[in-house]
Amino acid sequence: MKVDFKKIFIKYFLPPFIFIGILTLKTYLEIDYIAPFDSDHVIIYLAFLMGTWMFWALLDYFQHVTGILMAETWVSRIIFIIVALALFYIYRINGRI
């Protein structure tokens, strides 16, 4: 199994850096001050990194589960589609879509 470090860096480590940069820029534009680098920045970066890992892990899990459901019988496919449409309808009623 070949590990693609460039893909891992782009997928996991780059989004928290970009988000930290956006937050720093937002803070600078609001109060005209950039805080010096300290351990709080590392903790925030690690929290965003953990969130990125959780996002990609859950996305992979949901894709796997959807693939299993679609590989089953027609009944499971129909039930999956009905449940997806019901969730969409519920979100639409609540005004979230």
CSV table of N, CA, C and O in Angstrom, one decimal:
chain,number,residue,atom,x,y,z
A,1,MET,N,0.8,-1.2,0.0
A,1,MET,CA,0.0,0.0,0.0
A,1,MET,C,0.9,1.2,0.0
A,1,MET,O,1.7,1.4,0.9
A,2,LYS,N,0.7,2.1,-1.0
A,2,LYS,CA,1.5,3.3,-1.1
A,2,LYS,C,0.8,4.4,-0.4
A,2,LYS,O,-0.4,4.7,-0.6
A,3,VAL,N,1.5,5.2,0.4
A,3,VAL,CA,1.0,6.3,1.1
A,3,VAL,C,1.3,7.6,0.4
A,3,VAL,O,2.5,7.8,0.1
A,4,ASP,N,0.3,8.4,0.1
A,4,ASP,CA,0.5,9.6,-0.7
A,4,ASP,C,0.5,10.8,0.4
A,4,ASP,O,-0.6,11.2,0.8
A,5,PHE,N,1.7,11.2,0.8
A,5,PHE,CA,1.8,12.2,1.8
A,5,PHE,C,1.3,13.6,1.4
A,5,PHE,O,0.8,14.3,2.2
A,6,LYS,N,1.4,13.9,0.1
A,6,LYS,CA,0.9,15.1,-0.4
A,6,LYS,C,-0.6,15.2,-0.3
A,6,LYS,O,-1.2,16.2,0.2
A,7,LYS,N,-1.3,14.1,-0.6
A,7,LYS,CA,-2.8,14.0,-0.4
A,7,LYS,C,-3.2,14.1,1.0
A,7,LYS,O,-4.1,14.8,1.4
A,8,ILE,N,-2.4,13.5,1.9
A,8,ILE,CA,-2.7,13.5,3.3
A,8,ILE,C,-2.5,14.9,3.9
A,8,ILE,O,-3.4,15.4,4.6
A,9,PHE,N,-1.5,15.6,3.4
A,9,PHE,CA,-1.2,17.0,3.9
A,9,PHE,C,-2.3,17.9,3.4
A,9,PHE,O,-2.8,18.7,4.2
A,10,ILE,N,-2.7,17.8,2.1
A,10,ILE,CA,-3.8,18.7,1.6
A,10,ILE,C,-5.1,18.4,2.2
A,10,ILE,O,-5.9,19.3,2.5
A,11,LYS,N,-5.4,17.1,2.5
A,11,LYS,CA,-6.7,16.7,3.0
A,11,LYS,C,-6.9,17.0,4.5
A,11,LYS,O,-8.0,17.4,4.9
A,12,TYR,N,-5.8,16.8,5.3
A,12,TYR,CA,-6.0,16.8,6.7
A,12,TYR,C,-5.3,18.1,7.4
A,12,TYR,O,-5.8,18.7,8.3
A,13,PHE,N,-4.1,18.4,7.0
A,13,PHE,CA,-3.3,19.4,7.7
A,13,PHE,C,-3.5,20.8,7.1
A,13,PHE,O,-3.3,21.8,7.8
A,14,LEU,N,-3.8,21.0,5.8
A,14,LEU,CA,-3.9,22.3,5.2
A,14,LEU,C,-5.2,23.0,5.6
A,14,LEU,O,-5.1,24.2,5.9
A,15,PRO,N,-6.4,22.4,5.7
A,15,PRO,CA,-7.6,23.1,6.1
A,15,PRO,C,-7.5,23.8,7.4
A,15,PRO,O,-7.9,25.0,7.5
A,16,PRO,N,-6.9,23.2,8.5
A,16,PRO,CA,-6.8,23.9,9.7
A,16,PRO,C,-5.9,25.1,9.6
A,16,PRO,O,-6.2,26.2,10.2
A,17,PHE,N,-4.8,25.0,8.8
A,17,PHE,CA,-3.9,26.2,8.6
A,17,PHE,C,-4.7,27.3,8.0
A,17,PHE,O,-4.6,28.5,8.4
A,18,ILE,N,-5.5,27.0,7.0
A,18,ILE,CA,-6.2,28.0,6.3
A,18,ILE,C,-7.3,28.7,7.2
A,18,ILE,O,-7.4,29.9,7.2
A,19,PHE,N,-7.9,27.8,8.0
A,19,PHE,CA,-8.9,28.3,8.9
A,19,PHE,C,-8.3,29.2,10.0
A,19,PHE,O,-8.8,30.3,10.3
A,20,ILE,N,-7.1,28.9,10.5
A,20,ILE,CA,-6.4,29.7,11.5
A,20,ILE,C,-6.0,31.0,10.8
A,20,ILE,O,-6.1,32.1,11.4
A,21,GLY,N,-5.5,30.9,9.6
A,21,GLY,CA,-5.2,32.2,8.8
A,21,GLY,C,-6.4,33.1,8.7
A,21,GLY,O,-6.3,34.3,8.8
A,22,ILE,N,-7.6,32.5,8.3
A,22,ILE,CA,-8.8,33.3,8.2
A,22,ILE,C,-9.2,34.0,9.5
A,22,ILE,O,-9.5,35.1,9.6
A,23,LEU,N,-9.1,33.2,10.6
A,23,LEU,CA,-9.4,33.7,11.9
A,23,LEU,C,-8.4,34.9,12.3
A,23,LEU,O,-8.8,35.9,12.9
A,24,THR,N,-7.1,34.7,12.0
A,24,THR,CA,-6.1,35.7,12.3
A,24,THR,C,-6.4,37.0,11.5
A,24,THR,O,-6.4,38.1,12.1
A,25,LEU,N,-6.7,36.8,10.2
A,25,LEU,CA,-7.1,38.0,9.4
A,25,LEU,C,-8.3,38.7,9.9
A,25,LEU,O,-8.4,39.9,9.9
A,26,LYS,N,-9.3,37.9,10.3
A,26,LYS,CA,-10.6,38.5,10.8
A,26,LYS,C,-10.3,39.3,12.1
A,26,LYS,O,-10.8,40.4,12.2
A,27,THR,N,-9.5,38.7,13.0
A,27,THR,CA,-9.1,39.4,14.2
A,27,THR,C,-8.4,40.7,13.9
A,27,THR,O,-8.6,41.7,14.5
A,28,TYR,N,-7.4,40.6,13.0
A,28,TYR,CA,-6.7,41.8,12.6
A,28,TYR,C,-7.5,42.9,12.0
A,28,TYR,O,-7.4,44.1,12.4
A,29,LEU,N,-8.5,42.5,11.2
A,29,LEU,CA,-9.4,43.5,10.6
A,29,LEU,C,-10.3,44.1,11.6
A,29,LEU,O,-10.7,45.3,11.4
A,30,GLU,N,-10.7,43.4,12.6
A,30,GLU,CA,-11.7,43.9,13.6
A,30,GLU,C,-11.0,44.8,14.6
A,30,GLU,O,-11.5,45.8,15.0
A,31,ILE,N,-9.8,44.3,15.2
A,31,ILE,CA,-9.2,45.1,16.3
A,31,ILE,C,-7.8,45.6,16.0
A,31,ILE,O,-7.2,46.1,16.9
A,32,ASP,N,-7.3,45.4,14.8
A,32,ASP,CA,-6.0,45.9,14.4
A,32,ASP,C,-4.9,45.4,15.3
A,32,ASP,O,-4.0,46.2,15.7
A,33,TYR,N,-4.9,44.1,15.6
A,33,TYR,CA,-3.9,43.6,16.5
A,33,TYR,C,-3.8,42.1,16.2
A,33,TYR,O,-4.7,41.4,16.0
A,34,ILE,N,-2.5,41.6,16.0
A,34,ILE,CA,-2.2,40.2,15.8
A,34,ILE,C,-1.5,39.7,17.1
A,34,ILE,O,-0.5,40.2,17.5
A,35,ALA,N,-2.2,38.8,17.7
A,35,ALA,CA,-1.6,38.2,19.0
A,35,ALA,C,-0.3,37.4,18.7
A,35,ALA,O,-0.2,36.8,17.7
A,36,PRO,N,0.7,37.5,19.6
A,36,PRO,CA,1.9,36.7,19.4
A,36,PRO,C,1.6,35.2,19.5
A,36,PRO,O,0.6,34.8,20.2
A,37,PHE,N,2.4,34.4,18.8
A,37,PHE,CA,2.2,33.0,18.8
A,37,PHE,C,2.4,32.4,20.1
A,37,PHE,O,3.5,32.6,20.7
A,38,ASP,N,1.5,31.6,20.6
A,38,ASP,CA,1.7,30.9,21.9
A,38,ASP,C,1.0,29.6,21.9
A,38,ASP,O,0.5,29.1,20.9
A,39,SER,N,0.9,29.0,23.1
A,39,SER,CA,0.3,27.6,23.1
A,39,SER,C,-1.2,27.6,22.8
A,39,SER,O,-1.7,26.6,22.4
A,40,ASP,N,-1.9,28.7,23.0
A,40,ASP,CA,-3.3,28.7,22.6
A,40,ASP,C,-3.5,28.5,21.1
A,40,ASP,O,-4.5,27.8,20.7
A,41,HIS,N,-2.6,29.0,20.3
A,41,HIS,CA,-2.7,28.8,18.9
A,41,HIS,C,-2.5,27.3,18.5
A,41,HIS,O,-3.2,26.8,17.6
A,42,VAL,N,-1.6,26.7,19.2
A,42,VAL,CA,-1.4,25.2,19.0
A,42,VAL,C,-2.7,24.4,19.4
A,42,VAL,O,-3.1,23.5,18.7
A,43,ILE,N,-3.3,24.8,20.5
A,43,ILE,CA,-4.5,24.1,21.0
A,43,ILE,C,-5.6,24.3,20.0
A,43,ILE,O,-6.3,23.3,19.6
A,44,ILE,N,-5.8,25.5,19.5
A,44,ILE,CA,-6.8,25.8,18.5
A,44,ILE,C,-6.6,25.0,17.2
A,44,ILE,O,-7.5,24.4,16.6
A,45,TYR,N,-5.3,25.0,16.8
A,45,TYR,CA,-5.0,24.2,15.6
A,45,TYR,C,-5.3,22.7,15.7
A,45,TYR,O,-5.8,22.1,14.9
A,46,LEU,N,-4.9,22.2,16.9
A,46,LEU,CA,-5.2,20.7,17.2
A,46,LEU,C,-6.7,20.5,17.2
A,46,LEU,O,-7.1,19.4,16.8
A,47,ALA,N,-7.4,21.4,17.7
A,47,ALA,CA,-8.9,21.2,17.8
A,47,ALA,C,-9.4,21.2,16.4
A,47,ALA,O,-10.3,20.3,16.0
A,48,PHE,N,-9.0,22.1,15.5
A,48,PHE,CA,-9.4,22.1,14.1
A,48,PHE,C,-9.0,20.9,13.4
A,48,PHE,O,-9.7,20.3,12.5
A,49,LEU,N,-7.7,20.4,13.7
A,49,LEU,CA,-7.2,19.2,13.1
A,49,LEU,C,-8.1,18.0,13.5
A,49,LEU,O,-8.4,17.2,12.6
A,50,MET,N,-8.5,17.9,14.7
A,50,MET,CA,-9.3,16.8,15.2
A,50,MET,C,-10.7,16.9,14.5
A,50,MET,O,-11.2,15.9,14.1
A,51,GLY,N,-11.2,18.1,14.3
A,51,GLY,CA,-12.5,18.3,13.6
A,51,GLY,C,-12.4,17.8,12.1
A,51,GLY,O,-13.3,17.2,11.6
A,52,THR,N,-11.2,18.2,11.5
A,52,THR,CA,-11.0,17.7,10.1
A,52,THR,C,-11.0,16.2,10.0
A,52,THR,O,-11.5,15.6,9.1
A,53,TRP,N,-10.2,15.6,10.9
A,53,TRP,CA,-10.2,14.1,10.9
A,53,TRP,C,-11.5,13.5,11.1
A,53,TRP,O,-11.9,12.5,10.5
A,54,MET,N,-12.3,14.1,12.1
A,54,MET,CA,-13.7,13.5,12.3
A,54,MET,C,-14.5,13.7,11.1
A,54,MET,O,-15.3,12.8,10.7
A,55,PHE,N,-14.4,14.8,10.4
A,55,PHE,CA,-15.2,15.1,9.2
A,55,PHE,C,-14.9,14.0,8.1
A,55,PHE,O,-15.8,13.4,7.6
A,56,TRP,N,-13.7,13.8,7.8
A,56,TRP,CA,-13.3,12.9,6.8
A,56,TRP,C,-13.6,11.4,7.2
A,56,TRP,O,-14.0,10.6,6.3
A,57,ALA,N,-13.5,11.1,8.5
A,57,ALA,CA,-13.8,9.7,8.9
A,57,ALA,C,-15.3,9.5,8.8
A,57,ALA,O,-15.7,8.4,8.4
A,58,LEU,N,-16.1,10.5,9.3
A,58,LEU,CA,-17.6,10.3,9.2
A,58,LEU,C,-18.0,10.2,7.7
A,58,LEU,O,-18.9,9.5,7.3
A,59,LEU,N,-17.4,11.1,6.8
A,59,LEU,CA,-17.8,11.0,5.4
A,59,LEU,C,-17.4,9.7,4.8
A,59,LEU,O,-18.3,9.1,4.1
A,60,ASP,N,-16.3,9.1,5.1
A,60,ASP,CA,-15.9,7.8,4.6
A,60,ASP,C,-16.8,6.7,5.2
A,60,ASP,O,-17.3,5.8,4.4
A,61,TYR,N,-17.2,6.8,6.4
A,61,TYR,CA,-18.1,5.9,7.0
A,61,TYR,C,-19.5,5.9,6.3
A,61,TYR,O,-20.1,4.9,6.0
A,62,PHE,N,-20.0,7.1,6.1
A,62,PHE,CA,-21.4,7.3,5.5
A,62,PHE,C,-21.3,6.8,4.1
A,62,PHE,O,-22.3,6.2,3.6
A,63,GLN,N,-20.2,7.0,3.4
A,63,GLN,CA,-20.1,6.5,2.0
A,63,GLN,C,-20.1,5.0,2.0
A,63,GLN,O,-20.7,4.4,1.1
A,64,HIS,N,-19.4,4.4,3.0
A,64,HIS,CA,-19.3,3.0,3.1
A,64,HIS,C,-20.7,2.4,3.4
A,64,HIS,O,-21.1,1.4,2.7
A,65,VAL,N,-21.4,3.0,4.3
A,65,VAL,CA,-22.8,2.5,4.7
A,65,VAL,C,-23.7,2.6,3.5
A,65,VAL,O,-24.5,1.7,3.2
A,66,THR,N,-23.7,3.8,2.8
A,66,THR,CA,-24.5,4.0,1.6
A,66,THR,C,-24.2,2.9,0.5
A,66,THR,O,-25.1,2.4,-0.1
A,67,GLY,N,-22.9,2.6,0.3
A,67,GLY,CA,-22.5,1.6,-0.6
A,67,GLY,C,-23.1,0.3,-0.3
A,67,GLY,O,-23.5,-0.5,-1.1
A,68,ILE,N,-23.0,-0.1,1.0
A,68,ILE,CA,-23.6,-1.4,1.5
A,68,ILE,C,-25.1,-1.4,1.2
A,68,ILE,O,-25.6,-2.4,0.7
A,69,LEU,N,-25.8,-0.3,1.5
A,69,LEU,CA,-27.2,-0.3,1.3
A,69,LEU,C,-27.6,-0.4,-0.2
A,69,LEU,O,-28.6,-1.1,-0.5
A,70,MET,N,-26.8,0.2,-1.0
A,70,MET,CA,-27.1,0.2,-2.4
A,70,MET,C,-26.7,-1.1,-3.1
A,70,MET,O,-27.2,-1.5,-4.1
A,71,ALA,N,-25.9,-1.9,-2.4
A,71,ALA,CA,-25.5,-3.2,-3.0
A,71,ALA,C,-26.5,-4.3,-2.6
A,71,ALA,O,-26.4,-5.4,-3.1
A,72,GLU,N,-27.4,-4.0,-1.7
A,72,GLU,CA,-28.4,-5.0,-1.2
A,72,GLU,C,-29.5,-5.1,-2.2
A,72,GLU,O,-29.4,-4.7,-3.3
A,73,THR,N,-30.6,-5.6,-1.7
A,73,THR,CA,-31.8,-5.8,-2.5
A,73,THR,C,-32.5,-4.5,-2.8
A,73,THR,O,-32.2,-3.5,-2.3
A,74,TRP,N,-33.5,-4.6,-3.7
A,74,TRP,CA,-34.3,-3.4,-4.1
A,74,TRP,C,-35.1,-2.9,-2.9
A,74,TRP,O,-35.3,-1.7,-2.8
A,75,VAL,N,-35.5,-3.7,-2.0
A,75,VAL,CA,-36.2,-3.3,-0.8
A,75,VAL,C,-35.4,-2.3,0.0
A,75,VAL,O,-35.8,-1.2,0.5
A,76,SER,N,-34.1,-2.7,0.3
A,76,SER,CA,-33.2,-1.8,1.1
A,76,SER,C,-33.0,-0.5,0.3
A,76,SER,O,-32.9,0.6,1.0
A,77,ARG,N,-32.9,-0.5,-1.0
A,77,ARG,CA,-32.7,0.7,-1.8
A,77,ARG,C,-33.9,1.6,-1.6
A,77,ARG,O,-33.7,2.8,-1.4
A,78,ILE,N,-35.1,1.0,-1.8
A,78,ILE,CA,-36.3,1.8,-1.7
A,78,ILE,C,-36.4,2.4,-0.3
A,78,ILE,O,-36.8,3.6,-0.1
A,79,ILE,N,-36.1,1.6,0.8
A,79,ILE,CA,-36.2,2.2,2.1
A,79,ILE,C,-35.2,3.3,2.3
A,79,ILE,O,-35.5,4.3,3.0
A,80,PHE,N,-34.0,3.1,1.8
A,80,PHE,CA,-33.0,4.2,1.9
A,80,PHE,C,-33.5,5.5,1.3
A,80,PHE,O,-33.3,6.6,1.8
A,81,ILE,N,-34.0,5.4,0.1
A,81,ILE,CA,-34.5,6.5,-0.6
A,81,ILE,C,-35.7,7.2,0.1
A,81,ILE,O,-35.7,8.4,0.2
A,82,ILE,N,-36.6,6.4,0.6
A,82,ILE,CA,-37.7,6.9,1.4
A,82,ILE,C,-37.2,7.7,2.7
A,82,ILE,O,-37.7,8.8,3.0
A,83,VAL,N,-36.3,7.1,3.4
A,83,VAL,CA,-35.7,7.7,4.6
A,83,VAL,C,-35.0,9.0,4.2
A,83,VAL,O,-35.2,10.0,4.9
A,84,ALA,N,-34.2,9.0,3.1
A,84,ALA,CA,-33.5,10.2,2.7
A,84,ALA,C,-34.6,11.3,2.3
A,84,ALA,O,-34.4,12.5,2.7
A,85,LEU,N,-35.6,11.0,1.6
A,85,LEU,CA,-36.6,12.0,1.3
A,85,LEU,C,-37.4,12.5,2.5
A,85,LEU,O,-37.7,13.7,2.6
A,86,ALA,N,-37.6,11.6,3.5
A,86,ALA,CA,-38.3,12.0,4.7
A,86,ALA,C,-37.4,13.0,5.5
A,86,ALA,O,-37.9,14.0,6.0
A,87,LEU,N,-36.1,12.7,5.6
A,87,LEU,CA,-35.2,13.6,6.3
A,87,LEU,C,-35.1,15.0,5.5
A,87,LEU,O,-35.1,16.1,6.2
A,88,PHE,N,-35.1,15.0,4.2
A,88,PHE,CA,-35.1,16.2,3.5
A,88,PHE,C,-36.4,17.0,3.7
A,88,PHE,O,-36.3,18.2,3.9
A,89,TYR,N,-37.5,16.3,3.8
A,89,TYR,CA,-38.8,17.0,4.0
A,89,TYR,C,-38.8,17.6,5.4
A,89,TYR,O,-39.3,18.7,5.6
A,90,ILE,N,-38.3,16.8,6.4
A,90,ILE,CA,-38.3,17.3,7.8
A,90,ILE,C,-37.4,18.6,7.9
A,90,ILE,O,-37.8,19.6,8.5
A,91,TYR,N,-36.2,18.6,7.3
A,91,TYR,CA,-35.4,19.7,7.3
A,91,TYR,C,-36.0,20.9,6.6
A,91,TYR,O,-35.9,22.1,6.9
A,92,ARG,N,-36.7,20.6,5.5
A,92,ARG,CA,-37.4,21.7,4.7
A,92,ARG,C,-38.5,22.3,5.6
A,92,ARG,O,-38.7,23.5,5.5
A,93,ILE,N,-39.3,21.5,6.3
A,93,ILE,CA,-40.3,22.0,7.2
A,93,ILE,C,-39.7,23.0,8.2
A,93,ILE,O,-40.3,24.0,8.5
A,94,ASN,N,-38.6,22.6,8.8
A,94,ASN,CA,-38.0,23.4,9.8
A,94,ASN,C,-37.3,24.7,9.3
A,94,ASN,O,-36.9,25.5,10.1
A,95,GLY,N,-37.2,24.8,8.0
A,95,GLY,CA,-36.7,26.0,7.4
A,95,GLY,C,-35.2,26.0,7.4
A,95,GLY,O,-34.5,27.0,7.3
A,96,ARG,N,-34.6,24.8,7.5
A,96,ARG,CA,-33.1,24.8,7.5
A,96,ARG,C,-32.6,24.7,6.0
A,96,ARG,O,-31.4,24.8,5.8
A,97,ILE,N,-33.4,24.4,5.1
A,97,ILE,CA,-33.0,24.3,3.7
A,97,ILE,C,-33.7,25.4,2.9
A,97,ILE,O,-34.9,25.7,3.1
